[in-house]
């Protein structure tokens, strides 16, 4: 068993929630002195956990995930909520220079050929923060945050939420914000009382979202990765903003709809998995 197979085995065991000590012992039993060391196993596990297991959930957090998924699903099932009324948004860092995932760099090397040189990201790569909101029929807001700005509650209201509300009223001239629900995660600015009060005044309800749950957030499980996988290198902030905006606006409406349909499927998976992370069960 070479390193590629070792890594694959470690990835699968990590996704299944097996701890590094047990994984190392299993490899040592099977491979003897050829097994990777415990520090190597732990290091390789980081490449999996950084994507698939962002947080080690405790029992209380798992129970909260199940509770909220059940409550939210019930409202969709009884017609109280509709997917077409949901707006979701989040912030994400986007680099000017794009580097593909390691899996995209795999290739066969013929006899006598040199392996490809894999470009790695430098420590201080240029990047910009974006705040992106969308609905099941397409984007609502694509906002590039100035490099000298910090997203606090005031900035979030003035530069993100108010433009979102304006766009919703433009799209829904008859109903405005009536029935609109906002799904966003819970970093400090999003939880501020000013934000809650502003959304209440605008008639927008916040969908309860459990902490440490990127697997239940459409921005995290779809659009952020979509952007980074399809974006080309950009020389400066303006070109990056234009490219990101064009890329998102060119996504077919059907893809947005499918992403929200998957949200309901993911809630069911969370419940079936007793609140644990479930990415390993998605084909």
PDB file of C-alpha atoms in Angstrom:
ATOM      1  CA  UNK A   1       0.000   0.000   0.000  1.00  0.00           C
ATOM      2  CA  UNK A   2       1.680   3.242  -1.142  1.00  0.00           C
ATOM      3  CA  UNK A   3       1.163   6.765   0.147  1.00  0.00           C
ATOM      4  CA  UNK A   4      -1.745   7.461  -2.201  1.00  0.00           C
ATOM      5  CA  UNK A   5      -3.698   4.513  -0.821  1.00  0.00           C
ATOM      6  CA  UNK A   6      -2.665   5.374   2.734  1.00  0.00           C
ATOM      7  CA  UNK A   7      -4.010   8.889   2.285  1.00  0.00           C
ATOM      8  CA  UNK A   8      -7.247   7.586   0.799  1.00  0.00           C
ATOM      9  CA  UNK A   9      -7.722   5.176   3.704  1.00  0.00           C
ATOM     10  CA  UNK A  10      -7.022   7.948   6.227  1.00  0.00           C
ATOM     11  CA  UNK A  11      -9.478  10.258   4.448  1.00  0.00           C
ATOM     12  CA  UNK A  12     -12.295   7.713   4.580  1.00  0.00           C
ATOM     13  CA  UNK A  13     -11.657   6.836   8.221  1.00  0.00           C
ATOM     14  CA  UNK A  14     -11.486  10.518   9.161  1.00  0.00           C
ATOM     15  CA  UNK A  15     -14.788  11.274   7.432  1.00  0.00           C
ATOM     16  CA  UNK A  16     -16.307   8.390   9.380  1.00  0.00           C
ATOM     17  CA  UNK A  17     -15.140  10.011  12.610  1.00  0.00           C
ATOM     18  CA  UNK A  18     -12.348   7.572  13.519  1.00  0.00           C
ATOM     19  CA  UNK A  19      -9.684   9.148  15.745  1.00  0.00           C
ATOM     20  CA  UNK A  20      -6.015   9.338  14.616  1.00  0.00           C
ATOM     21  CA  UNK A  21      -4.755   6.868  17.239  1.00  0.00           C
ATOM     22  CA  UNK A  22      -7.123   4.149  16.031  1.00  0.00           C
ATOM     23  CA  UNK A  23      -6.328   4.851  12.373  1.00  0.00           C
ATOM     24  CA  UNK A  24      -2.597   4.607  13.073  1.00  0.00           C
ATOM     25  CA  UNK A  25      -3.023   1.341  14.983  1.00  0.00           C
ATOM     26  CA  UNK A  26      -5.065  -0.163  12.136  1.00  0.00           C
ATOM     27  CA  UNK A  27      -2.428   0.820   9.577  1.00  0.00           C
ATOM     28  CA  UNK A  28       0.373  -0.491  11.784  1.00  0.00           C
ATOM     29  CA  UNK A  29      -1.416  -3.825  12.158  1.00  0.00           C
ATOM     30  CA  UNK A  30      -1.902  -4.130   8.398  1.00  0.00           C
ATOM     31  CA  UNK A  31       1.420  -2.731   7.179  1.00  0.00           C
ATOM     32  CA  UNK A  32       3.839  -3.259  10.023  1.00  0.00           C
ATOM     33  CA  UNK A  33       7.018  -1.158   9.672  1.00  0.00           C
ATOM     34  CA  UNK A  34       5.785   0.251   6.342  1.00  0.00           C
ATOM     35  CA  UNK A  35       2.878   2.037   8.022  1.00  0.00           C
ATOM     36  CA  UNK A  36       3.027   5.850   8.208  1.00  0.00           C
ATOM     37  CA  UNK A  37       3.972   7.222  11.613  1.00  0.00           C
ATOM     38  CA  UNK A  38       1.391   8.622  14.012  1.00  0.00           C
ATOM     39  CA  UNK A  39       2.483  12.266  13.357  1.00  0.00           C
ATOM     40  CA  UNK A  40       2.124  11.608   9.620  1.00  0.00           C
ATOM     41  CA  UNK A  41      -1.382  10.212  10.081  1.00  0.00           C
ATOM     42  CA  UNK A  42      -2.363  13.218  12.196  1.00  0.00           C
ATOM     43  CA  UNK A  43      -0.920  15.629   9.618  1.00  0.00           C
ATOM     44  CA  UNK A  44      -2.702  13.955   6.707  1.00  0.00           C
ATOM     45  CA  UNK A  45      -5.956  14.034   8.669  1.00  0.00           C
ATOM     46  CA  UNK A  46      -5.755  17.831   8.748  1.00  0.00           C
ATOM     47  CA  UNK A  47      -6.176  17.964   4.966  1.00  0.00           C
ATOM     48  CA  UNK A  48      -9.493  16.186   5.422  1.00  0.00           C
ATOM     49  CA  UNK A  49     -10.759  17.870   8.564  1.00  0.00           C
ATOM     50  CA  UNK A  50     -10.070  21.341   7.198  1.00  0.00           C
ATOM     51  CA  UNK A  51     -12.791  20.710   4.634  1.00  0.00           C
ATOM     52  CA  UNK A  52     -15.106  18.017   5.916  1.00  0.00           C
ATOM     53  CA  UNK A  53     -15.035  18.390   9.697  1.00  0.00           C
ATOM     54  CA  UNK A  54     -14.754  22.090  10.573  1.00  0.00           C
ATOM     55  CA  UNK A  55     -15.588  21.507  14.225  1.00  0.00           C
ATOM     56  CA  UNK A  56     -15.736  18.579  16.609  1.00  0.00           C
ATOM     57  CA  UNK A  57     -19.404  18.654  17.533  1.00  0.00           C
ATOM     58  CA  UNK A  58     -20.409  17.751  21.066  1.00  0.00           C
ATOM     59  CA  UNK A  59     -23.706  16.077  21.971  1.00  0.00           C
ATOM     60  CA  UNK A  60     -25.451  19.344  22.815  1.00  0.00           C
ATOM     61  CA  UNK A  61     -24.490  20.871  19.466  1.00  0.00           C
ATOM     62  CA  UNK A  62     -25.658  17.767  17.608  1.00  0.00           C
ATOM     63  CA  UNK A  63     -28.985  17.890  19.429  1.00  0.00           C
ATOM     64  CA  UNK A  64     -29.366  21.565  18.525  1.00  0.00           C
ATOM     65  CA  UNK A  65     -28.680  20.808  14.863  1.00  0.00           C
ATOM     66  CA  UNK A  66     -31.347  18.104  14.882  1.00  0.00           C
ATOM     67  CA  UNK A  67     -33.849  20.302  16.707  1.00  0.00           C
ATOM     68  CA  UNK A  68     -33.483  23.237  14.328  1.00  0.00           C
ATOM     69  CA  UNK A  69     -33.529  21.040  11.233  1.00  0.00           C
ATOM     70  CA  UNK A  70     -36.754  19.407  12.393  1.00  0.00           C
ATOM     71  CA  UNK A  71     -38.382  22.739  13.199  1.00  0.00           C
ATOM     72  CA  UNK A  72     -37.296  24.326   9.918  1.00  0.00           C
ATOM     73  CA  UNK A  73     -38.342  21.324   7.838  1.00  0.00           C
ATOM     74  CA  UNK A  74     -41.757  21.299   9.489  1.00  0.00           C
ATOM     75  CA  UNK A  75     -42.356  24.890   8.380  1.00  0.00           C
ATOM     76  CA  UNK A  76     -41.463  24.052   4.795  1.00  0.00           C
ATOM     77  CA  UNK A  77     -43.687  20.980   4.850  1.00  0.00           C
ATOM     78  CA  UNK A  78     -46.761  22.747   6.231  1.00  0.00           C
ATOM     79  CA  UNK A  79     -46.376  25.636   3.789  1.00  0.00           C
ATOM     80  CA  UNK A  80     -45.445  28.277   6.366  1.00  0.00           C
ATOM     81  CA  UNK A  81     -42.139  28.768   4.554  1.00  0.00           C
ATOM     82  CA  UNK A  82     -41.341  28.579   0.852  1.00  0.00           C
ATOM     83  CA  UNK A  83     -37.907  28.093  -0.687  1.00  0.00           C
ATOM     84  CA  UNK A  84     -38.584  30.916  -3.144  1.00  0.00           C
ATOM     85  CA  UNK A  85     -38.822  33.344  -0.202  1.00  0.00           C
ATOM     86  CA  UNK A  86     -35.413  32.455   1.242  1.00  0.00           C
ATOM     87  CA  UNK A  87     -32.395  34.726   0.877  1.00  0.00           C
ATOM     88  CA  UNK A  88     -29.044  33.418   1.994  1.00  0.00           C
ATOM     89  CA  UNK A  89     -25.757  35.247   2.284  1.00  0.00           C
ATOM     90  CA  UNK A  90     -22.265  35.080   3.676  1.00  0.00           C
ATOM     91  CA  UNK A  91     -18.774  36.529   3.396  1.00  0.00           C
ATOM     92  CA  UNK A  92     -15.926  34.760   1.642  1.00  0.00           C
ATOM     93  CA  UNK A  93     -12.312  35.574   0.799  1.00  0.00           C
ATOM     94  CA  UNK A  94     -11.418  35.254  -2.885  1.00  0.00           C
ATOM     95  CA  UNK A  95      -7.814  35.269  -4.070  1.00  0.00           C
ATOM     96  CA  UNK A  96      -6.598  37.105  -7.173  1.00  0.00           C
ATOM     97  CA  UNK A  97      -4.553  34.079  -8.192  1.00  0.00           C
ATOM     98  CA  UNK A  98      -6.409  30.802  -8.486  1.00  0.00           C
ATOM     99  CA  UNK A  99      -4.890  27.491  -7.469  1.00  0.00           C
ATOM    100  CA  UNK A 100      -6.775  24.303  -8.201  1.00  0.00           C
ATOM    101  CA  UNK A 101      -7.401  21.677  -5.567  1.00  0.00           C
ATOM    102  CA  UNK A 102      -4.768  18.953  -5.328  1.00  0.00           C
ATOM    103  CA  UNK A 103      -7.176  16.431  -6.825  1.00  0.00           C
ATOM    104  CA  UNK A 104      -7.360  18.512 -10.004  1.00  0.00           C
ATOM    105  CA  UNK A 105      -3.598  18.271 -10.417  1.00  0.00           C
ATOM    106  CA  UNK A 106      -3.455  14.474 -10.564  1.00  0.00           C
ATOM    107  CA  UNK A 107      -2.163  13.138 -13.862  1.00  0.00           C
ATOM    108  CA  UNK A 108      -0.459  10.092 -15.345  1.00  0.00           C
ATOM    109  CA  UNK A 109       3.291  10.457 -15.847  1.00  0.00           C
ATOM    110  CA  UNK A 110       4.846   8.511 -18.684  1.00  0.00           C
ATOM    111  CA  UNK A 111       8.182   6.772 -18.407  1.00  0.00           C
ATOM    112  CA  UNK A 112      10.991   9.291 -18.573  1.00  0.00           C
ATOM    113  CA  UNK A 113       8.651  12.263 -18.064  1.00  0.00           C
ATOM    114  CA  UNK A 114       9.020  14.729 -15.232  1.00  0.00           C
ATOM    115  CA  UNK A 115       6.105  15.230 -12.851  1.00  0.00           C
ATOM    116  CA  UNK A 116       4.125  18.441 -13.049  1.00  0.00           C
ATOM    117  CA  UNK A 117       5.210  21.288 -10.817  1.00  0.00           C
ATOM    118  CA  UNK A 118       2.345  22.075  -8.461  1.00  0.00           C
ATOM    119  CA  UNK A 119       2.019  25.761  -7.680  1.00  0.00           C
ATOM    120  CA  UNK A 120       1.336  26.519  -4.040  1.00  0.00           C
ATOM    121  CA  UNK A 121      -0.092  29.684  -2.557  1.00  0.00           C
ATOM    122  CA  UNK A 122       2.290  32.243  -1.116  1.00  0.00           C
ATOM    123  CA  UNK A 123       1.857  33.409   2.452  1.00  0.00           C
ATOM    124  CA  UNK A 124       0.608  36.909   1.637  1.00  0.00           C
ATOM    125  CA  UNK A 125      -1.391  36.349  -1.539  1.00  0.00           C
ATOM    126  CA  UNK A 126      -3.651  39.203  -2.625  1.00  0.00           C
ATOM    127  CA  UNK A 127      -7.280  38.574  -1.813  1.00  0.00           C
ATOM    128  CA  UNK A 128     -10.539  40.441  -1.342  1.00  0.00           C
ATOM    129  CA  UNK A 129     -13.513  39.851   0.890  1.00  0.00           C
ATOM    130  CA  UNK A 130     -16.909  39.515  -0.787  1.00  0.00           C
ATOM    131  CA  UNK A 131     -20.390  39.503   0.681  1.00  0.00           C
ATOM    132  CA  UNK A 132     -22.717  37.477  -1.538  1.00  0.00           C
ATOM    133  CA  UNK A 133     -26.481  37.020  -1.226  1.00  0.00           C
ATOM    134  CA  UNK A 134     -28.754  34.978  -3.467  1.00  0.00           C
ATOM    135  CA  UNK A 135     -32.218  33.438  -3.782  1.00  0.00           C
ATOM    136  CA  UNK A 136     -33.523  30.369  -5.553  1.00  0.00           C
ATOM    137  CA  UNK A 137     -33.859  32.374  -8.771  1.00  0.00           C
ATOM    138  CA  UNK A 138     -30.421  34.002  -8.787  1.00  0.00           C
ATOM    139  CA  UNK A 139     -28.102  36.537  -7.144  1.00  0.00           C
ATOM    140  CA  UNK A 140     -29.375  39.420  -5.034  1.00  0.00           C
ATOM    141  CA  UNK A 141     -26.142  41.160  -3.995  1.00  0.00           C
ATOM    142  CA  UNK A 142     -22.461  40.785  -4.884  1.00  0.00           C
ATOM    143  CA  UNK A 143     -20.525  43.234  -2.747  1.00  0.00           C
ATOM    144  CA  UNK A 144     -16.743  43.632  -2.665  1.00  0.00           C
ATOM    145  CA  UNK A 145     -15.553  44.869   0.715  1.00  0.00           C
ATOM    146  CA  UNK A 146     -12.840  47.527   0.561  1.00  0.00           C
ATOM    147  CA  UNK A 147      -9.525  46.286   1.902  1.00  0.00           C
ATOM    148  CA  UNK A 148      -9.421  48.920   4.632  1.00  0.00           C
ATOM    149  CA  UNK A 149     -12.921  48.072   5.883  1.00  0.00           C
ATOM    150  CA  UNK A 150     -14.018  45.692   8.612  1.00  0.00           C
ATOM    151  CA  UNK A 151     -17.477  44.152   8.566  1.00  0.00           C
ATOM    152  CA  UNK A 152     -19.092  45.203  11.818  1.00  0.00           C
ATOM    153  CA  UNK A 153     -22.834  45.530  12.406  1.00  0.00           C
ATOM    154  CA  UNK A 154     -23.017  49.073  11.004  1.00  0.00           C
ATOM    155  CA  UNK A 155     -21.137  48.142   7.840  1.00  0.00           C
ATOM    156  CA  UNK A 156     -23.232  45.002   7.409  1.00  0.00           C
ATOM    157  CA  UNK A 157     -26.479  46.952   7.605  1.00  0.00           C
ATOM    158  CA  UNK A 158     -25.454  49.860   5.369  1.00  0.00           C
ATOM    159  CA  UNK A 159     -23.511  47.996   2.684  1.00  0.00           C
ATOM    160  CA  UNK A 160     -25.104  44.556   2.673  1.00  0.00           C
ATOM    161  CA  UNK A 161     -28.576  44.383   4.176  1.00  0.00           C
ATOM    162  CA  UNK A 162     -29.918  47.705   2.891  1.00  0.00           C
ATOM    163  CA  UNK A 163     -28.861  46.960  -0.717  1.00  0.00           C
ATOM    164  CA  UNK A 164     -30.388  43.479  -0.348  1.00  0.00           C
ATOM    165  CA  UNK A 165     -33.690  44.959   0.826  1.00  0.00           C
ATOM    166  CA  UNK A 166     -33.614  47.491  -2.013  1.00  0.00           C
ATOM    167  CA  UNK A 167     -33.055  44.739  -4.580  1.00  0.00           C
ATOM    168  CA  UNK A 168     -35.819  42.566  -3.121  1.00  0.00           C
ATOM    169  CA  UNK A 169     -38.283  45.436  -3.370  1.00  0.00           C
ATOM    170  CA  UNK A 170     -37.177  45.983  -6.948  1.00  0.00           C
ATOM    171  CA  UNK A 171     -37.720  42.309  -7.792  1.00  0.00           C
ATOM    172  CA  UNK A 172     -40.987  42.020  -5.842  1.00  0.00           C
ATOM    173  CA  UNK A 173     -42.806  45.258  -6.543  1.00  0.00           C
ATOM    174  CA  UNK A 174     -46.134  43.955  -5.222  1.00  0.00           C
ATOM    175  CA  UNK A 175     -45.028  42.060  -2.120  1.00  0.00           C
ATOM    176  CA  UNK A 176     -41.767  43.778  -1.196  1.00  0.00           C
ATOM    177  CA  UNK A 177     -40.165  41.993   1.757  1.00  0.00           C
ATOM    178  CA  UNK A 178     -43.384  40.280   2.845  1.00  0.00           C
ATOM    179  CA  UNK A 179     -42.651  36.639   3.652  1.00  0.00           C
ATOM    180  CA  UNK A 180     -38.909  36.989   3.056  1.00  0.00           C
ATOM    181  CA  UNK A 181     -36.653  34.896   5.297  1.00  0.00           C
ATOM    182  CA  UNK A 182     -32.912  35.401   5.724  1.00  0.00           C
ATOM    183  CA  UNK A 183     -30.552  32.483   6.240  1.00  0.00           C
ATOM    184  CA  UNK A 184     -27.097  33.483   7.406  1.00  0.00           C
ATOM    185  CA  UNK A 185     -24.650  32.047   9.899  1.00  0.00           C
ATOM    186  CA  UNK A 186     -23.817  33.514  13.283  1.00  0.00           C
ATOM    187  CA  UNK A 187     -20.559  35.461  13.370  1.00  0.00           C
ATOM    188  CA  UNK A 188     -20.653  38.354  15.818  1.00  0.00           C
ATOM    189  CA  UNK A 189     -21.823  41.089  13.387  1.00  0.00           C
ATOM    190  CA  UNK A 190     -24.783  38.981  12.249  1.00  0.00           C
ATOM    191  CA  UNK A 191     -26.014  38.509  15.818  1.00  0.00           C
ATOM    192  CA  UNK A 192     -25.896  42.164  16.828  1.00  0.00           C
ATOM    193  CA  UNK A 193     -29.146  43.612  18.177  1.00  0.00           C
ATOM    194  CA  UNK A 194     -29.014  46.462  15.620  1.00  0.00           C
ATOM    195  CA  UNK A 195     -29.110  43.917  12.801  1.00  0.00           C
ATOM    196  CA  UNK A 196     -31.946  41.947  14.358  1.00  0.00           C
ATOM    197  CA  UNK A 197     -33.905  45.167  14.909  1.00  0.00           C
ATOM    198  CA  UNK A 198     -33.263  46.369  11.357  1.00  0.00           C
ATOM    199  CA  UNK A 199     -34.457  43.107   9.820  1.00  0.00           C
ATOM    200  CA  UNK A 200     -37.523  43.121  12.069  1.00  0.00           C
ATOM    201  CA  UNK A 201     -38.377  46.664  10.962  1.00  0.00           C
ATOM    202  CA  UNK A 202     -38.084  45.568   7.332  1.00  0.00           C
ATOM    203  CA  UNK A 203     -40.373  42.596   7.939  1.00  0.00           C
ATOM    204  CA  UNK A 204     -37.653  40.005   7.329  1.00  0.00           C
ATOM    205  CA  UNK A 205     -37.499  36.936   9.549  1.00  0.00           C
ATOM    206  CA  UNK A 206     -34.224  35.203  10.369  1.00  0.00           C
ATOM    207  CA  UNK A 207     -34.129  31.452   9.832  1.00  0.00           C
ATOM    208  CA  UNK A 208     -32.577  29.814  12.904  1.00  0.00           C
ATOM    209  CA  UNK A 209     -29.217  28.359  11.911  1.00  0.00           C
ATOM    210  CA  UNK A 210     -27.198  26.099  14.216  1.00  0.00           C
ATOM    211  CA  UNK A 211     -23.591  27.072  14.962  1.00  0.00           C
ATOM    212  CA  UNK A 212     -20.720  25.175  13.327  1.00  0.00           C
ATOM    213  CA  UNK A 213     -22.967  24.139  10.437  1.00  0.00           C
ATOM    214  CA  UNK A 214     -21.446  25.065   7.060  1.00  0.00           C
ATOM    215  CA  UNK A 215     -22.987  21.855   5.719  1.00  0.00           C
ATOM    216  CA  UNK A 216     -26.395  23.520   6.178  1.00  0.00           C
ATOM    217  CA  UNK A 217     -25.454  26.840   4.550  1.00  0.00           C
ATOM    218  CA  UNK A 218     -25.804  27.129   0.736  1.00  0.00           C
ATOM    219  CA  UNK A 219     -22.964  29.650   0.546  1.00  0.00           C
ATOM    220  CA  UNK A 220     -20.591  27.191   2.187  1.00  0.00           C
ATOM    221  CA  UNK A 221     -21.646  23.962   0.527  1.00  0.00           C
ATOM    222  CA  UNK A 222     -22.074  25.417  -2.957  1.00  0.00           C
ATOM    223  CA  UNK A 223     -21.517  28.963  -4.172  1.00  0.00           C
ATOM    224  CA  UNK A 224     -18.184  29.735  -2.493  1.00  0.00           C
ATOM    225  CA  UNK A 225     -16.591  26.608  -3.942  1.00  0.00           C
ATOM    226  CA  UNK A 226     -18.244  27.194  -7.312  1.00  0.00           C
ATOM    227  CA  UNK A 227     -16.654  30.633  -7.561  1.00  0.00           C
ATOM    228  CA  UNK A 228     -13.189  29.485  -6.583  1.00  0.00           C
ATOM    229  CA  UNK A 229     -13.270  26.496  -8.935  1.00  0.00           C
ATOM    230  CA  UNK A 230     -14.385  28.483 -11.978  1.00  0.00           C
ATOM    231  CA  UNK A 231     -12.686  31.843 -11.513  1.00  0.00           C
ATOM    232  CA  UNK A 232      -9.591  32.760 -13.521  1.00  0.00           C
ATOM    233  CA  UNK A 233      -6.607  34.798 -12.321  1.00  0.00           C
ATOM    234  CA  UNK A 234      -7.289  38.517 -11.957  1.00  0.00           C
ATOM    235  CA  UNK A 235      -4.653  41.290 -11.872  1.00  0.00           C
ATOM    236  CA  UNK A 236      -6.366  43.723  -9.502  1.00  0.00           C
ATOM    237  CA  UNK A 237      -9.339  44.348  -7.237  1.00  0.00           C
ATOM    238  CA  UNK A 238     -11.557  45.892  -9.921  1.00  0.00           C
ATOM    239  CA  UNK A 239     -11.062  43.053 -12.369  1.00  0.00           C
ATOM    240  CA  UNK A 240     -11.635  40.517  -9.598  1.00  0.00           C
ATOM    241  CA  UNK A 241     -14.914  42.200  -8.660  1.00  0.00           C
ATOM    242  CA  UNK A 242     -16.062  42.231 -12.284  1.00  0.00           C
ATOM    243  CA  UNK A 243     -15.073  38.604 -12.804  1.00  0.00           C
ATOM    244  CA  UNK A 244     -16.823  37.385  -9.650  1.00  0.00           C
ATOM    245  CA  UNK A 245     -19.965  39.347 -10.512  1.00  0.00           C
ATOM    246  CA  UNK A 246     -20.033  38.046 -14.085  1.00  0.00           C
ATOM    247  CA  UNK A 247     -19.423  34.476 -12.977  1.00  0.00           C
ATOM    248  CA  UNK A 248     -22.264  34.468 -10.456  1.00  0.00           C
ATOM    249  CA  UNK A 249     -24.715  36.232 -12.764  1.00  0.00           C
ATOM    250  CA  UNK A 250     -24.021  33.661 -15.485  1.00  0.00           C
ATOM    251  CA  UNK A 251     -24.921  30.708 -13.266  1.00  0.00           C
ATOM    252  CA  UNK A 252     -28.145  29.184 -14.660  1.00  0.00           C
ATOM    253  CA  UNK A 253     -31.219  29.824 -12.541  1.00  0.00           C
ATOM    254  CA  UNK A 254     -31.800  26.090 -12.309  1.00  0.00           C
ATOM    255  CA  UNK A 255     -28.538  25.698 -10.368  1.00  0.00           C
ATOM    256  CA  UNK A 256     -29.724  28.152  -7.727  1.00  0.00           C
ATOM    257  CA  UNK A 257     -33.012  26.289  -7.428  1.00  0.00           C
ATOM    258  CA  UNK A 258     -31.264  22.928  -7.081  1.00  0.00           C
ATOM    259  CA  UNK A 259     -29.057  24.350  -4.340  1.00  0.00           C
ATOM    260  CA  UNK A 260     -32.081  25.310  -2.253  1.00  0.00           C
ATOM    261  CA  UNK A 261     -33.702  21.939  -2.903  1.00  0.00           C
ATOM    262  CA  UNK A 262     -30.514  20.382  -1.557  1.00  0.00           C
ATOM    263  CA  UNK A 263     -30.885  22.455   1.603  1.00  0.00           C
ATOM    264  CA  UNK A 264     -33.982  20.451   2.517  1.00  0.00           C
ATOM    265  CA  UNK A 265     -32.188  17.208   1.681  1.00  0.00           C
ATOM    266  CA  UNK A 266     -29.288  18.242   3.888  1.00  0.00           C
ATOM    267  CA  UNK A 267     -31.593  18.979   6.803  1.00  0.00           C
ATOM    268  CA  UNK A 268     -32.967  15.449   6.482  1.00  0.00           C
ATOM    269  CA  UNK A 269     -29.445  14.020   6.351  1.00  0.00           C
ATOM    270  CA  UNK A 270     -28.518  15.955   9.473  1.00  0.00           C
ATOM    271  CA  UNK A 271     -31.502  14.486  11.313  1.00  0.00           C
ATOM    272  CA  UNK A 272     -30.791  10.966  10.042  1.00  0.00           C
ATOM    273  CA  UNK A 273     -27.163  11.339  11.122  1.00  0.00           C
ATOM    274  CA  UNK A 274     -28.263  12.371  14.637  1.00  0.00           C
ATOM    275  CA  UNK A 275     -26.850  15.863  14.215  1.00  0.00           C
ATOM    276  CA  UNK A 276     -23.407  14.772  13.090  1.00  0.00           C
ATOM    277  CA  UNK A 277     -21.714  15.940   9.914  1.00  0.00           C
ATOM    278  CA  UNK A 278     -22.973  13.999   6.932  1.00  0.00           C
ATOM    279  CA  UNK A 279     -20.798  14.964   3.947  1.00  0.00           C
ATOM    280  CA  UNK A 280     -19.446  11.412   3.774  1.00  0.00           C
ATOM    281  CA  UNK A 281     -22.944  10.130   2.968  1.00  0.00           C
ATOM    282  CA  UNK A 282     -23.491  12.475   0.001  1.00  0.00           C
ATOM    283  CA  UNK A 283     -22.747  10.845  -3.332  1.00  0.00           C
TER     284      UNK A 283
END
